[in-house]
Amino acid sequence: MIIDSIEVYRVAMPLKYPFRVAFGDFSVIESVLVKVTSGDQYGWGETTPFGHPSYCGEWAGGVFAIIKDFLTPHLLEKSIDSGEQLQNEMGIIKDNYFAKAGIDLAWWDLYCKMRNKPLWQVLGGDKEYVEVGADFGVMKTIDELIKVIDIAVKEGYKRIKLKYRPGWELEMIQAVRKEFPDTVFHIDCNAAYTLDDLKMFKKIDAFDLAMIEQPLAHNDLVDHSILQQSLKTPICLDESITSIDMARKAIDLKACGWINIKPGRVGGITNSIKIHNYCRDHEIPCWVGSMLESSLGASFLIALATLPNFKYPSDIFPSKRFYHEDLSQPEIVLSDPSQIKIPSGNGVGTEPNLYRLEKMKIDWC
Ligand SMILES: [Mg+2]
């Protein structure tokens, strides 16, 4: 298909309440939406590295500039017939995975719409519903955390993820495990620690967690390998896995027992499938993570999560959890306590509400 035009929108989506993780508090989520047109058909993508370069080296303003100034002029009027070809074309730019993902996702939506097929079917998904988990950030007190976990457990969530950071660590997890002896928990450290914290991590083995997500630096594999050899609890890599090559090296180094896949972090759906397949062939289970996208970005995560080697509930949230009004439609809703139904319709099945896009856009071209 010939790429006739590419539109890019940088948006700020107000959150219901600040989201606190190891690297700061957020009151809005900055996201970048991309519309790719070919003839009279179009596809939408969304990519969300947050508003400043703290999750990784990218940020929404930079992603917007990379797409506008480099990827768009390079791709316009080219005929792109596969995700692989698209990735090869975008390979002229080093790194910048979130920027490439914006184009890649829009291309997949357009590709599927042109074939009158839903994305999840084209990807080879085998589920009509995907399982999702509950996720809790750092709170004022441990009692407050225990109350919200109790609600999530009673609602039927099958796993709970807890943010873990200096000052909110062993005492917290000890109290939570005592209160909920049989619940599946894991912790997400967002790269807040180093090997100097080895003793602390060894103590975590006693709490029978499903995994420890990204304990060490965002760009490290070697120290994770050393840490993994010292622990019973499997490590899950998130920030460190930016490409199929990093996934291969992580598995070769025995640096993890799980891999979290976010299409934005790895350059799009094309690379997500490659990583999924490589992990499947090497018996490393995966699960799908999120960056608090609108329902457009989340719908790509849902389609991806239908693939068979995603073996742990995804971080995909109903729109109402974080947003008074979702930028995109239809909203994400739970169809069961811990399940989300795959959006119907061809392509990804979701697109921005143009009235809300007008209100939330802060930069566009
Ligand atoms: Mg994470």
XYZ file of C-alpha atoms and ligand atoms in Angstrom:
366
model
C 0.000 0.000 0.000
C 1.204 3.497 -0.794
C 1.637 5.791 2.215
C -0.218 8.932 1.054
C -0.189 10.920 4.297
C 0.842 10.725 7.945
C -0.754 12.924 10.626
C 0.757 13.150 14.119
C -0.892 14.437 17.320
C 0.819 14.931 20.680
C -1.850 14.923 23.380
C -2.105 15.405 27.156
C -4.742 13.151 28.747
C -5.765 14.287 32.287
C -5.695 11.485 34.860
C -8.325 11.057 37.566
C -5.554 11.106 40.166
C -1.739 11.244 39.996
C -0.018 7.988 39.101
C 3.048 7.441 41.280
C 5.869 5.128 40.261
C 9.579 4.855 41.091
C 10.450 7.822 38.891
C 7.822 10.420 39.833
C 4.135 11.405 39.915
C 2.041 12.080 36.796
C -1.152 14.200 36.586
C -1.505 13.792 32.804
C -0.340 11.112 30.416
C 1.285 12.516 27.291
C 0.688 10.326 24.291
C 1.274 10.492 20.534
C -1.405 9.460 18.030
C -0.573 8.719 14.398
C -2.940 8.476 11.409
C -1.612 6.816 8.254
C -3.691 7.157 5.072
C -3.522 5.144 1.857
C -6.077 6.004 -0.836
C -9.450 6.370 0.875
C -8.540 4.204 3.880
C -6.715 5.058 7.074
C -5.335 3.466 10.229
C -4.627 4.884 13.699
C -1.778 4.098 16.086
C -0.878 5.333 19.563
C 2.453 5.327 21.361
C 3.073 6.566 24.886
C 6.563 6.957 26.352
C 5.205 9.483 28.947
C 5.879 13.230 28.963
C 9.530 13.109 30.003
C 12.403 10.690 29.419
C 12.270 8.780 32.684
C 10.820 5.374 31.752
C 13.384 5.256 28.927
C 15.340 7.786 26.855
C 12.276 8.756 24.793
C 9.506 11.233 25.631
C 6.285 12.306 23.885
C 7.734 15.596 22.545
C 10.728 13.752 21.105
C 8.542 11.021 19.597
C 6.394 13.689 17.934
C 9.516 15.358 16.454
C 11.059 12.073 15.238
C 7.838 11.089 13.453
C 7.282 14.580 11.986
C 10.862 15.412 10.964
C 12.360 12.021 10.025
C 9.946 9.089 9.691
C 7.171 10.902 7.799
C 9.380 12.431 5.064
C 11.177 9.099 4.660
C 8.006 7.009 4.323
C 5.681 9.269 2.312
C 4.769 7.929 -1.151
C 6.558 4.623 -0.488
C 4.724 1.345 -1.030
C 4.888 -0.651 2.221
C 3.430 -4.132 2.068
C 4.607 -5.801 5.285
C 5.516 -4.939 8.846
C 8.994 -6.316 8.182
C 9.478 -3.971 5.217
C 8.241 -1.046 7.310
C 10.716 -1.861 10.092
C 13.560 -2.125 7.554
C 12.660 1.304 6.160
C 12.531 2.813 9.662
C 15.871 1.159 10.476
C 17.636 4.209 9.001
C 16.917 5.772 12.413
C 18.723 4.313 15.420
C 16.697 3.355 18.519
C 13.615 5.633 18.985
C 11.389 2.588 19.400
C 8.317 4.439 20.676
C 8.415 6.747 17.631
C 8.642 3.788 15.247
C 5.814 2.061 17.124
C 3.428 4.959 16.393
C 3.831 4.376 12.655
C 3.959 0.571 12.923
C 0.681 0.376 14.866
C -1.141 2.718 12.457
C 0.197 0.656 9.551
C -1.175 -2.592 11.090
C -4.606 -1.004 11.682
C -4.700 0.166 8.058
C -3.399 -3.183 6.727
C -6.116 -5.141 8.557
C -8.889 -2.708 7.572
C -7.890 -3.073 3.910
C -8.341 -6.835 4.307
C -11.620 -6.430 6.255
C -10.186 -8.375 9.165
C -9.737 -7.717 12.880
C -6.135 -7.269 14.008
C -6.211 -10.096 16.572
C -7.246 -12.578 13.856
C -4.515 -11.421 11.479
C -1.980 -11.835 14.312
C -3.178 -15.419 14.880
C -4.785 -14.870 18.284
C -6.674 -17.743 19.860
C -8.745 -16.062 22.594
C -11.976 -14.049 22.637
C -11.200 -12.578 26.053
C -7.923 -11.615 27.649
C -7.179 -11.925 31.334
C -6.034 -8.722 33.062
C -4.526 -8.085 36.492
C -4.821 -5.407 39.169
C -1.996 -2.949 39.749
C -1.319 -0.710 42.752
C 1.202 2.107 43.111
C 2.847 3.410 46.272
C 0.240 4.568 48.824
C 0.320 6.714 51.958
C 0.090 3.730 54.301
C 0.267 -0.057 54.131
C -3.255 -0.250 55.652
C -4.564 1.758 52.707
C -2.854 -0.649 50.301
C -4.288 -3.705 52.067
C -7.808 -2.265 51.776
C -7.575 -1.803 47.995
C -5.961 -5.228 47.530
C -8.835 -6.756 49.503
C -11.331 -5.161 47.087
C -9.385 -6.438 44.049
C -9.155 -9.974 45.471
C -12.916 -10.000 46.205
C -13.598 -8.677 42.682
C -11.859 -11.770 41.323
C -8.514 -10.481 39.976
C -6.179 -13.439 39.595
C -2.942 -11.548 40.100
C -1.858 -8.279 41.681
C 1.150 -6.168 40.803
C 2.658 -3.851 43.391
C 5.042 -0.995 42.714
C 8.200 -1.415 44.788
C 10.649 1.345 45.566
C 13.079 2.420 48.311
C 10.994 3.153 51.416
C 8.115 0.933 50.185
C 9.626 -2.503 50.060
C 10.190 -5.449 52.476
C 7.911 -4.209 55.251
C 5.174 -3.615 52.676
C 5.476 -6.998 50.980
C 5.688 -8.806 54.334
C 2.433 -7.192 55.520
C 0.686 -7.904 52.216
C 1.753 -11.571 52.127
C 0.654 -12.074 55.752
C -2.803 -10.700 54.936
C -3.174 -12.557 51.600
C -1.233 -15.852 51.900
C -2.609 -17.420 48.681
C -2.892 -14.477 46.262
C -0.573 -14.233 43.254
C 1.570 -11.105 43.625
C 4.535 -9.670 41.820
C 6.490 -6.460 42.311
C 7.652 -3.905 39.738
C 10.840 -2.049 40.687
C 11.046 0.177 37.553
C 14.846 -0.127 37.524
C 15.238 1.507 40.963
C 17.967 -0.822 42.343
C 21.530 -2.057 41.789
C 23.497 -5.203 42.704
C 24.330 -3.450 45.994
C 20.767 -4.432 46.963
C 21.412 -8.172 46.488
C 20.820 -8.983 50.186
C 17.429 -7.287 50.099
C 16.434 -9.173 46.931
C 17.437 -12.515 48.518
C 14.981 -11.812 51.351
C 12.188 -11.447 48.761
C 12.496 -15.163 47.920
C 10.681 -15.903 51.196
C 7.469 -14.232 49.971
C 6.768 -16.579 47.062
C 6.206 -13.861 44.457
C 5.358 -14.737 40.850
C 8.229 -12.539 39.645
C 10.324 -9.429 40.298
C 9.847 -6.969 37.434
C 12.827 -4.904 36.227
C 14.840 -4.711 39.461
C 17.993 -3.194 37.907
C 18.938 -0.571 35.310
C 16.731 -0.009 32.260
C 19.567 -0.829 29.828
C 21.185 -3.703 31.717
C 21.245 -7.439 31.037
C 24.520 -8.598 32.664
C 23.723 -7.536 36.247
C 20.227 -8.984 35.872
C 21.854 -12.285 34.917
C 24.025 -12.177 38.071
C 20.993 -11.327 40.198
C 18.843 -14.052 38.597
C 21.475 -16.727 39.369
C 21.279 -15.673 43.053
C 17.480 -15.817 43.366
C 14.733 -18.452 43.291
C 12.119 -15.874 42.275
C 12.092 -15.317 38.506
C 13.034 -11.904 37.159
C 10.797 -10.338 34.522
C 12.473 -7.877 32.175
C 10.477 -4.872 30.994
C 12.528 -1.706 30.288
C 15.622 -3.740 29.223
C 13.893 -5.495 26.312
C 13.778 -2.956 23.479
C 14.261 -5.336 20.542
C 14.374 -8.968 19.443
C 18.150 -8.763 19.796
C 17.928 -7.723 23.448
C 15.406 -10.527 24.078
C 17.794 -13.069 22.517
C 20.718 -11.806 24.608
C 18.659 -11.773 27.828
C 17.632 -15.398 27.258
C 21.208 -16.447 26.329
C 22.499 -14.797 29.532
C 19.720 -16.422 31.610
C 18.900 -12.915 32.848
C 15.173 -13.553 33.317
C 12.374 -16.108 33.584
C 9.706 -13.847 32.057
C 9.557 -11.068 29.471
C 7.016 -8.252 29.497
C 6.159 -7.009 25.991
C 4.927 -3.476 25.309
C 4.545 -2.699 21.593
C 5.691 0.904 22.152
C 8.922 -0.089 23.872
C 9.957 -2.494 21.091
C 8.985 -0.442 18.016
C 5.507 -1.808 17.362
C 3.404 -4.901 16.713
C 5.851 -6.318 14.128
C 8.646 -6.630 16.698
C 6.268 -7.668 19.496
C 5.286 -10.729 17.462
C 8.941 -11.564 16.761
C 9.823 -11.353 20.466
C 6.720 -13.353 21.407
C 7.664 -16.115 18.944
C 11.327 -16.169 19.986
C 10.337 -16.449 23.658
C 7.791 -19.199 22.854
C 10.499 -21.181 21.030
C 12.851 -20.798 24.019
C 10.221 -21.556 26.680
C 10.219 -18.089 28.190
C 6.625 -17.048 28.951
C 5.535 -13.453 28.300
C 2.841 -11.042 29.355
C 1.600 -7.717 27.985
C 2.397 -4.432 29.724
C 0.941 -0.953 29.222
C 1.901 2.716 29.408
C -1.587 4.045 30.348
C -2.573 4.562 26.716
C -6.083 5.682 25.712
C -8.387 2.875 24.578
C -6.808 3.107 21.095
C -3.356 2.082 22.355
C -4.902 -0.385 24.824
C -6.790 -2.124 22.007
C -3.476 -3.021 20.358
C -2.403 -4.560 23.678
C -5.616 -6.586 23.828
C -5.119 -7.908 20.272
C -1.522 -8.823 21.083
C -2.488 -10.554 24.339
C -4.595 -13.092 22.386
C -1.380 -14.829 21.237
C -0.643 -18.160 22.971
C 2.674 -17.458 24.744
C 1.147 -14.659 26.843
C 0.780 -16.692 30.017
C 0.138 -14.121 32.762
C -2.681 -11.559 33.123
C -1.944 -8.342 31.221
C -1.573 -4.783 32.516
C -4.591 -3.523 30.564
C -7.008 -1.337 32.498
C -10.624 -0.277 32.038
C -10.777 3.364 30.862
C -12.610 4.438 34.043
C -9.652 3.372 36.195
C -7.503 6.332 35.108
C -9.599 8.650 32.923
C -12.819 10.656 33.448
C -13.176 10.535 29.678
C -11.117 8.327 27.407
C -9.632 10.110 24.397
C -10.580 7.145 22.210
C -13.689 5.033 21.662
C -15.100 2.598 22.424
C -13.807 2.700 25.981
C -12.134 -0.310 27.555
C -14.561 -2.028 29.945
C -14.274 -5.183 31.996
C -16.595 -7.881 30.698
C -15.970 -10.012 33.778
C -14.113 -9.181 36.980
C -10.681 -9.740 35.413
C -11.394 -10.101 31.705
C -11.660 -7.794 28.713
C -13.415 -8.761 25.491
C -11.581 -8.141 22.251
C -12.948 -5.044 20.428
C -15.115 -5.958 17.457
C -14.626 -4.499 14.005
C -11.855 -4.583 11.464
C -8.363 -3.348 12.246
C -7.773 -2.605 15.911
C -11.468 -1.743 16.375
C -10.887 1.553 18.213
C -10.117 5.111 17.154
C -9.880 8.575 18.719
C -12.983 10.600 19.510
C -12.240 13.593 17.269
C -13.937 16.103 19.597
C -11.761 14.932 22.517
C -8.678 14.839 20.316
C -9.307 18.516 19.507
C -9.491 19.302 23.258
C -6.446 17.251 24.316
C -3.995 17.918 21.466
C -0.991 20.091 22.335
C 1.061 19.745 19.138
C 0.120 18.384 15.715
C 0.992 18.371 12.047
Mg 7.209 -2.426 34.427
